[in-house]
JSON list of C-alpha atoms in Angstrom, two decimals:
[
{"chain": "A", "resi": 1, "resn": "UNK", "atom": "CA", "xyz": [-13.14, -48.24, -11.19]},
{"chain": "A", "resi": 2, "resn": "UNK", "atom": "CA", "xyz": [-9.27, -47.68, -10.80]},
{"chain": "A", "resi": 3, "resn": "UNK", "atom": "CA", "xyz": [-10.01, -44.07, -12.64]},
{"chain": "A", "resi": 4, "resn": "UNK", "atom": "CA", "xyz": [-12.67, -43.27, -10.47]},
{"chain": "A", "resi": 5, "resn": "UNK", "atom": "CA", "xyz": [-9.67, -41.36, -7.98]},
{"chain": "A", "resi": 6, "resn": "UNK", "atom": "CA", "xyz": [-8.34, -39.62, -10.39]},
{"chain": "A", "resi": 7, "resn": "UNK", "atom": "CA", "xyz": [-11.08, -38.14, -11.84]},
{"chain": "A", "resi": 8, "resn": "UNK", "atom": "CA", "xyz": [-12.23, -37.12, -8.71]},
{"chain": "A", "resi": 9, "resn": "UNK", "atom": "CA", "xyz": [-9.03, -35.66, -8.34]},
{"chain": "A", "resi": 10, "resn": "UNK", "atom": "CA", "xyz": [-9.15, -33.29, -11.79]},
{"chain": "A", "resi": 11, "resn": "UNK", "atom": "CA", "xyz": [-12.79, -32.68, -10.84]},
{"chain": "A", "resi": 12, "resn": "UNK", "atom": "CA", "xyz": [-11.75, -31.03, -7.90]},
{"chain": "A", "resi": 13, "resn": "UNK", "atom": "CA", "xyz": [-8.75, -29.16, -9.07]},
{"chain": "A", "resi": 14, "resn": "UNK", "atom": "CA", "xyz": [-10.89, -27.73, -11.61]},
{"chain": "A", "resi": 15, "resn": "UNK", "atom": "CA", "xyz": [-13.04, -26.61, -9.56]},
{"chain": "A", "resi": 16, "resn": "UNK", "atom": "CA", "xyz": [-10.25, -24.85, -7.42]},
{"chain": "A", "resi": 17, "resn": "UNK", "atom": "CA", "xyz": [-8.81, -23.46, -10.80]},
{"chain": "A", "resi": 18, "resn": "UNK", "atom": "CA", "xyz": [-12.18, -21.60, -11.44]},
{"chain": "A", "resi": 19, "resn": "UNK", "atom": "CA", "xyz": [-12.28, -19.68, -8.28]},
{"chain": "A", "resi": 20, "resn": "UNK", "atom": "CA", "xyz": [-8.63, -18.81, -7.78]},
{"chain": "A", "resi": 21, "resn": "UNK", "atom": "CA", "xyz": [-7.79, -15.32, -7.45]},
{"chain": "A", "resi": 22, "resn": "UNK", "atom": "CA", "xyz": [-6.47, -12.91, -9.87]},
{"chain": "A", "resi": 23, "resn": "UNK", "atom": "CA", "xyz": [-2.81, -11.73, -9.28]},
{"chain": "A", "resi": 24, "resn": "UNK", "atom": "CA", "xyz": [-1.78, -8.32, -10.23]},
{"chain": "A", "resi": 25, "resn": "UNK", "atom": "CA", "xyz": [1.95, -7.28, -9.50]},
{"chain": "A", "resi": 26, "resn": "UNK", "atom": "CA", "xyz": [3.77, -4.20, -11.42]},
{"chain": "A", "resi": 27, "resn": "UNK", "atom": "CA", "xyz": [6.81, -2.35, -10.88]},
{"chain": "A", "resi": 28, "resn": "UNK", "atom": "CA", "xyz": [7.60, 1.07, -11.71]},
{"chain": "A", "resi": 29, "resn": "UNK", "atom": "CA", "xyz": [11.05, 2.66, -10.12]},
{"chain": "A", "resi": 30, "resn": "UNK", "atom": "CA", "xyz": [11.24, 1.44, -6.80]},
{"chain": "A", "resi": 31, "resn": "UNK", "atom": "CA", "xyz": [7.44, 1.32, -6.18]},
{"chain": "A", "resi": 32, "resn": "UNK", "atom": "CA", "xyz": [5.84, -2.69, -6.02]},
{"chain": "A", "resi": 33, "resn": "UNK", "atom": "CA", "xyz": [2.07, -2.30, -6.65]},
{"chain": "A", "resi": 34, "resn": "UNK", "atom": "CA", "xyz": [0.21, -5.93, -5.52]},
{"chain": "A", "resi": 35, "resn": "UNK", "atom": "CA", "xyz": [-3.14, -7.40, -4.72]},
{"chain": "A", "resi": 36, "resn": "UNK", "atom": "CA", "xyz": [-4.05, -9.00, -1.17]},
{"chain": "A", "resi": 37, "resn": "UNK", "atom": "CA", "xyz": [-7.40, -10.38, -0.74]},
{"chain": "A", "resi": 38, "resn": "UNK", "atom": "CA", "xyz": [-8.92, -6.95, -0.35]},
{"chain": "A", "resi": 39, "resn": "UNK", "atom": "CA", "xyz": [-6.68, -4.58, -1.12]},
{"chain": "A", "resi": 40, "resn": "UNK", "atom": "CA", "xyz": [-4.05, -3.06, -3.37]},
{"chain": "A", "resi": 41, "resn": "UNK", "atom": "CA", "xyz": [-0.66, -2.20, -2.07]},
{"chain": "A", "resi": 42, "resn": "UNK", "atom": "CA", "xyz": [1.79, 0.11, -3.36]},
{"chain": "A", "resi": 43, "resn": "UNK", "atom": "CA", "xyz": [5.07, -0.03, -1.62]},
{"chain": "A", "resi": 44, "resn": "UNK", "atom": "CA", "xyz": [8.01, 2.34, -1.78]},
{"chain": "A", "resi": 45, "resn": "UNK", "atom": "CA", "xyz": [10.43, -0.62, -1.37]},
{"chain": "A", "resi": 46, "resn": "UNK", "atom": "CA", "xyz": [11.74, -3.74, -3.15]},
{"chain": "A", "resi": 47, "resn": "UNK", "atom": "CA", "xyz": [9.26, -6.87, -1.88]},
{"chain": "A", "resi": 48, "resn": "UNK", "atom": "CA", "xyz": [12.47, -9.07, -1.41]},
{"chain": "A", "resi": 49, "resn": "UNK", "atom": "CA", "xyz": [14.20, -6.07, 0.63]},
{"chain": "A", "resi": 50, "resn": "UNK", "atom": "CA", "xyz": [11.03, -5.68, 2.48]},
{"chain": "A", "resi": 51, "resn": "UNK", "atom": "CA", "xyz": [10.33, -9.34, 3.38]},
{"chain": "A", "resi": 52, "resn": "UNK", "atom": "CA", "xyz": [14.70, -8.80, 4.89]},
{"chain": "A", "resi": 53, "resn": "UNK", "atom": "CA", "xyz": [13.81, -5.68, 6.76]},
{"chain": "A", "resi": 54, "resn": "UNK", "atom": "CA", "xyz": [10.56, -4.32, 6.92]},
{"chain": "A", "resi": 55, "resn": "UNK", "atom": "CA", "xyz": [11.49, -0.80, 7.69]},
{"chain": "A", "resi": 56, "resn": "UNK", "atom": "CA", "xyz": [11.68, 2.38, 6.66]},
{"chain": "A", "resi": 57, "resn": "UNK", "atom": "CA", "xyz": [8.83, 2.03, 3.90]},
{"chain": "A", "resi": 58, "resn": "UNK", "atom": "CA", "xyz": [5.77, 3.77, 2.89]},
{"chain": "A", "resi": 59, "resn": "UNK", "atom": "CA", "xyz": [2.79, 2.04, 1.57]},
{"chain": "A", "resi": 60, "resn": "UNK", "atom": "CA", "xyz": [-0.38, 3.50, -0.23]},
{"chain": "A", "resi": 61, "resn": "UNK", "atom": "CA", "xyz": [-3.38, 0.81, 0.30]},
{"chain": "A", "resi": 62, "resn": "UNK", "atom": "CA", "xyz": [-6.14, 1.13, -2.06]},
{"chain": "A", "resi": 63, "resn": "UNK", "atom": "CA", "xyz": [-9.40, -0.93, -0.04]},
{"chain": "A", "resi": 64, "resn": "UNK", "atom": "CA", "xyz": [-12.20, -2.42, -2.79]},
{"chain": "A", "resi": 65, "resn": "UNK", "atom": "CA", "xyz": [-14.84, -2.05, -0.47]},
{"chain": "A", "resi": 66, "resn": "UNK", "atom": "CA", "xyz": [-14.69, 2.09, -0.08]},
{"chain": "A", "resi": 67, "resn": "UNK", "atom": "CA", "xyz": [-12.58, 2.40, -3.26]},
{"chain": "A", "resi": 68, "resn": "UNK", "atom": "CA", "xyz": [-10.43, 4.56, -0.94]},
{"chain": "A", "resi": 69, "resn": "UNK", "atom": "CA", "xyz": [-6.22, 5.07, -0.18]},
{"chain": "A", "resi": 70, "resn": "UNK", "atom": "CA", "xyz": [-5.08, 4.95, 3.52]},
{"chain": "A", "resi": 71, "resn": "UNK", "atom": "CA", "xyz": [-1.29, 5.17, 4.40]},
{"chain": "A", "resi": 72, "resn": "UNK", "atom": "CA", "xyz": [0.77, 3.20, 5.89]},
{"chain": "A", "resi": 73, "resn": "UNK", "atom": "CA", "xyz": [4.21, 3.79, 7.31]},
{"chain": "A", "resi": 74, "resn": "UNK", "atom": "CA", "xyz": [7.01, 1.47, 8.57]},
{"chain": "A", "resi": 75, "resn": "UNK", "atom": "CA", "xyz": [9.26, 3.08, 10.82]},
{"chain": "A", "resi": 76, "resn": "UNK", "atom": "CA", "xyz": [12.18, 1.86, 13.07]},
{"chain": "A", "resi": 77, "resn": "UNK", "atom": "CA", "xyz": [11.71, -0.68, 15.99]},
{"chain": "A", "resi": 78, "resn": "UNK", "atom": "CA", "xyz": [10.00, 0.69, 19.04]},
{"chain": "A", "resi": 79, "resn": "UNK", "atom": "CA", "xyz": [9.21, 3.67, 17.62]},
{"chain": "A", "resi": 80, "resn": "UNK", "atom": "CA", "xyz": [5.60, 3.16, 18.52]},
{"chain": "A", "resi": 81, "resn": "UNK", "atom": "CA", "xyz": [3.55, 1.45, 21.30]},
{"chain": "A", "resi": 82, "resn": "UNK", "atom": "CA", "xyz": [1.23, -1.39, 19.87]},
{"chain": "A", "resi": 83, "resn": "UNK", "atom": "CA", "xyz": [-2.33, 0.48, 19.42]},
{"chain": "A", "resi": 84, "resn": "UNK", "atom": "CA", "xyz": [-0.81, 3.73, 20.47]},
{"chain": "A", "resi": 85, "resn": "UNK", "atom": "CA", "xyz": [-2.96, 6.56, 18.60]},
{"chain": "A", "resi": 86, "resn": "UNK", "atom": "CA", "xyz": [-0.56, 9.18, 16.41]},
{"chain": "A", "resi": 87, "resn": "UNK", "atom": "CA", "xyz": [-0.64, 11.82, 14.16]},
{"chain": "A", "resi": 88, "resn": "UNK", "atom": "CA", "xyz": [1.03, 10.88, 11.04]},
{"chain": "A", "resi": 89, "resn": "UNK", "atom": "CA", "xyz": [1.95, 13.67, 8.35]},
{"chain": "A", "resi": 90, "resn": "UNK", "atom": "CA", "xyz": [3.23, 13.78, 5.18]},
{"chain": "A", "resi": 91, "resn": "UNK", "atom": "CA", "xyz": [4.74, 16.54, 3.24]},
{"chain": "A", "resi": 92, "resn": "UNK", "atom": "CA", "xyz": [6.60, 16.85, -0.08]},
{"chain": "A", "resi": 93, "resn": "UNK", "atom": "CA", "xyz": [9.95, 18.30, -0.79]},
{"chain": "A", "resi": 94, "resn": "UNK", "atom": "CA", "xyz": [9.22, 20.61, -2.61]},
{"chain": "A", "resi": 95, "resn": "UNK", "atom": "CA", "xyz": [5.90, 22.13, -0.61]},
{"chain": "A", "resi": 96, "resn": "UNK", "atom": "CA", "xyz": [5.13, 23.18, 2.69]},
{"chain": "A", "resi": 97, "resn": "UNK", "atom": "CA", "xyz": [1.78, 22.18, 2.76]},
{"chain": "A", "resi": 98, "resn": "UNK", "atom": "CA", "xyz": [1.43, 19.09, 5.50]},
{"chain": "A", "resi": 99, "resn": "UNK", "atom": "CA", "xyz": [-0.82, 16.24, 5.27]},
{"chain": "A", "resi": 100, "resn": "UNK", "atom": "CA", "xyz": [-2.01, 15.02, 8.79]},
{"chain": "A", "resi": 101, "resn": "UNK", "atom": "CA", "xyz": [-4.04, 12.07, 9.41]},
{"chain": "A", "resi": 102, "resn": "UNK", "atom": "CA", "xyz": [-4.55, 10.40, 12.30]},
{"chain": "A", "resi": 103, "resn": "UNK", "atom": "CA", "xyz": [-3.14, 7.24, 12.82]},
{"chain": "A", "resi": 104, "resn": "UNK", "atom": "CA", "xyz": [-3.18, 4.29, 15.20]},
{"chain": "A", "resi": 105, "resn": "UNK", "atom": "CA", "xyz": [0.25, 2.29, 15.73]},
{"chain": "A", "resi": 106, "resn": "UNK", "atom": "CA", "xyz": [-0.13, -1.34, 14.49]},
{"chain": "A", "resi": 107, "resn": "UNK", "atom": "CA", "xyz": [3.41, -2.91, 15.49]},
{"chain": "A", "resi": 108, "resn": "UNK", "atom": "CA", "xyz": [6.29, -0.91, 17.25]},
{"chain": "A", "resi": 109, "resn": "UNK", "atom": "CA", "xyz": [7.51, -0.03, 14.30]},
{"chain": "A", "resi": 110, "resn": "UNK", "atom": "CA", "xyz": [4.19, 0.50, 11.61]},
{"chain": "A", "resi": 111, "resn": "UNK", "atom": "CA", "xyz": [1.20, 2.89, 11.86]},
{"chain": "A", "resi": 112, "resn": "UNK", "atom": "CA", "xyz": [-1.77, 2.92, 9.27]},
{"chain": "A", "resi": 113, "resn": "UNK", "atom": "CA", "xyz": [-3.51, 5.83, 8.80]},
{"chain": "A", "resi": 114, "resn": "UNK", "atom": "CA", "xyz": [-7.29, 6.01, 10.47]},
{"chain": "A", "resi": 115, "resn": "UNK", "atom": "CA", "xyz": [-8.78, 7.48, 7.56]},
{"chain": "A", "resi": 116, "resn": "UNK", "atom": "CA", "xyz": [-8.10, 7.64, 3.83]},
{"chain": "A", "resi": 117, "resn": "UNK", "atom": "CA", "xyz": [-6.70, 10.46, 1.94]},
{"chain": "A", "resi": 118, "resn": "UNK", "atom": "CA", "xyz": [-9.22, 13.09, 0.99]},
{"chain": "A", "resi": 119, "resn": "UNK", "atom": "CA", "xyz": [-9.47, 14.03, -2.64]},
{"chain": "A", "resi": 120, "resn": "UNK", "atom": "CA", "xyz": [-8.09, 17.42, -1.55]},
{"chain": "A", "resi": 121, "resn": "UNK", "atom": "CA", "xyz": [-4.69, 15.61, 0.20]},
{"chain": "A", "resi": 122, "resn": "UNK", "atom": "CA", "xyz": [-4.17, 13.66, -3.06]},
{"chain": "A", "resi": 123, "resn": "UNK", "atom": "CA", "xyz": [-4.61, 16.73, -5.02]},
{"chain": "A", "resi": 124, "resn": "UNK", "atom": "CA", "xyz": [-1.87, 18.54, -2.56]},
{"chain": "A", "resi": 125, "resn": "UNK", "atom": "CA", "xyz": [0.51, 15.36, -2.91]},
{"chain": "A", "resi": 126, "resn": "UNK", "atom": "CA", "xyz": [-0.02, 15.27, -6.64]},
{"chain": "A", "resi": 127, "resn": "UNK", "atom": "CA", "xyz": [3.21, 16.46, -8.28]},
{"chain": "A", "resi": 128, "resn": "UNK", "atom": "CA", "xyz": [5.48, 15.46, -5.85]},
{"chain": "A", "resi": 129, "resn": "UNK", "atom": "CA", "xyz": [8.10, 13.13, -6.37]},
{"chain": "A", "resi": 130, "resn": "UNK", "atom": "CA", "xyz": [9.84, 12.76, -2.86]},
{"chain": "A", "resi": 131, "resn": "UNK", "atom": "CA", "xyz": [7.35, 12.59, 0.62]},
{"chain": "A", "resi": 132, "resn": "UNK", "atom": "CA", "xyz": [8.63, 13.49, 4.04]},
{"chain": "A", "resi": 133, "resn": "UNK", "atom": "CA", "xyz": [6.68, 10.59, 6.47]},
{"chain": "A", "resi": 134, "resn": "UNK", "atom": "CA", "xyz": [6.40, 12.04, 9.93]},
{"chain": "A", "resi": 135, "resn": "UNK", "atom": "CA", "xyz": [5.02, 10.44, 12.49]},
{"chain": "A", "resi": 136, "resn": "UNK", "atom": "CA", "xyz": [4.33, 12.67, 15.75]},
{"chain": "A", "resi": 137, "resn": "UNK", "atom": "CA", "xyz": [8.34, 13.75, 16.03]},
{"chain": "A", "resi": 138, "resn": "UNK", "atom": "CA", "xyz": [11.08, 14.07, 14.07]},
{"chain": "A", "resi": 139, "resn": "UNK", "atom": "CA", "xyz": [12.97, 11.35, 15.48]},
{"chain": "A", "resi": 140, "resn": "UNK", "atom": "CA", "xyz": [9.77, 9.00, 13.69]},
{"chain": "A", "resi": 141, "resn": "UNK", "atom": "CA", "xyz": [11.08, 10.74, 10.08]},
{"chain": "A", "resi": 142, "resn": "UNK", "atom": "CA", "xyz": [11.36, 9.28, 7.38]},
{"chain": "A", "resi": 143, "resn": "UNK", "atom": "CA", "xyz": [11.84, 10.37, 3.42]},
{"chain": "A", "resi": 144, "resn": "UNK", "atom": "CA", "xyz": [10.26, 8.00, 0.56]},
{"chain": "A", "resi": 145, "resn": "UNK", "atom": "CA", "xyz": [11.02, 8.61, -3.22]},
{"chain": "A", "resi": 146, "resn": "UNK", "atom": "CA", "xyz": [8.29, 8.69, -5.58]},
{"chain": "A", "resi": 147, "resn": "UNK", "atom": "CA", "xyz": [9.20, 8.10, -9.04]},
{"chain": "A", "resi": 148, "resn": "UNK", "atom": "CA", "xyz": [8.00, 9.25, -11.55]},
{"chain": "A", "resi": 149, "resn": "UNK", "atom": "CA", "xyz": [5.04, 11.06, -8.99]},
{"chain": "A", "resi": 150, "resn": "UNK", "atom": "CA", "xyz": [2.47, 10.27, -6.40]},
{"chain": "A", "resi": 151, "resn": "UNK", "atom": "CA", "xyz": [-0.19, 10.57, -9.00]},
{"chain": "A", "resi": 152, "resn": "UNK", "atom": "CA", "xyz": [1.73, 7.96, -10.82]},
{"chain": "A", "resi": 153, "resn": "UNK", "atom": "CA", "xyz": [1.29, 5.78, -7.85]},
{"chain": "A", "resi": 154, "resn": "UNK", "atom": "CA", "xyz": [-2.07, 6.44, -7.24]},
{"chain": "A", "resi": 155, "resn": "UNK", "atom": "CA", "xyz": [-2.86, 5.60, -11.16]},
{"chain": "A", "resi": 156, "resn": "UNK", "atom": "CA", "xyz": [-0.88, 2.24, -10.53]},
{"chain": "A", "resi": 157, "resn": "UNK", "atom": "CA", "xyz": [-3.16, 1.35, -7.57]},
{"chain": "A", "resi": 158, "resn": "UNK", "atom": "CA", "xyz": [-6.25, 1.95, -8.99]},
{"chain": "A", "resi": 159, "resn": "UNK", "atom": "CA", "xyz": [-5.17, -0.19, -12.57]},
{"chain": "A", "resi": 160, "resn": "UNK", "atom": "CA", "xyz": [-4.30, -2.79, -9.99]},
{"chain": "A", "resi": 161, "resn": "UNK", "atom": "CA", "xyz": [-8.13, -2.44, -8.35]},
{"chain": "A", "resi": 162, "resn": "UNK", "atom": "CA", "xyz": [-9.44, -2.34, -12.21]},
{"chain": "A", "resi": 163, "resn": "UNK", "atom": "CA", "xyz": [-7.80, -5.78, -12.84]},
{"chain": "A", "resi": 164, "resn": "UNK", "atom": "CA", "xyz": [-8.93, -7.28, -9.88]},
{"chain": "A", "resi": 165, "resn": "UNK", "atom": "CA", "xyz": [-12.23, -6.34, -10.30]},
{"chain": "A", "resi": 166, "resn": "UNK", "atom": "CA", "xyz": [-12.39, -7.09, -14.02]},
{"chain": "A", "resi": 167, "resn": "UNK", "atom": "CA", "xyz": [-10.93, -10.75, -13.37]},
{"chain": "A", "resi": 168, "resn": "UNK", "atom": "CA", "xyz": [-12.83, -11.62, -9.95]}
]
């Protein structure tokens, strides 16, 4: 009867063990590429620099349930009012051709995009390897590297979803 605890104890752990969730993280240049709950996230920062200051940063979020990328953008403090609706743009380097989506400020400093990026706005951000973020001014600029290409990024977030999927 003394055992009866501790096998309770491994009973449940196992149990916890079977449903846990499958982490995916990967690196590539300065781009992180991890799984929340719901989502993939590529970020154009360093997690560790992030989690010091969570600024100037871009982030590509691939959602399971639509199997679709929004954009998110961290900006400077109160560069936005809390729920504040914006246009947010981005444009490569090396093209004129903008990307606007609307956008609806989430924290003074962050705004996610209000829809997800068409198959036509991927196809325009394909090749590029540097993005100008603008959001509604150029004071709200920002510029985020992306090595070795947007599609590269986009290919990242989507093996993340695969994994996820595959190890549910």
């Amino acid at each position: 009867m003394k055992h009866v605890p501790l096998l309770v104890l491994i009973a449940v752990l196992s149990v916890g063990s079977a449903h846990a969730q499958a982490a995916y993280m990967h690196e590539r240049e300065n781009w992180s590429v991890f799984n929340l709950a719901d989502t993939c996230v590529a970020t154009s920062r360093p997690i560790a620099e992030s989690n010091f200051a969570p600024y100037m940063a871009l982030n590509l979020i691939y959602e399971f349930d639509s199997k679709e990328i929004r954009v998110a953008a961290y900006l400077w403090p109160n560069a936005f009012t809390k729920g504040e609706q914006i246009t947010m743009g981005l444009r490569g380097f090396s093209s004129r051709e903008l990307v606007a989506l609307p956008a609806t400020a989430l924290t003074d400093y962050s705004v996610k995009s209000d829809r997800a990026l068409t198959r036509e706005e991927q196809q325009a951000l394909r090749d590029q390897h540097a993005l100008i973020v603008m959001a509604d001014g150029p004071p709200n600029q920002m510029a985020a590297q992306v090595s070795p290409g947007f599609w590269s990024v986009v290919s990242d977030l989507k093996n993340c979803a695969r994994f996820v999927e595959e190890n549910r």
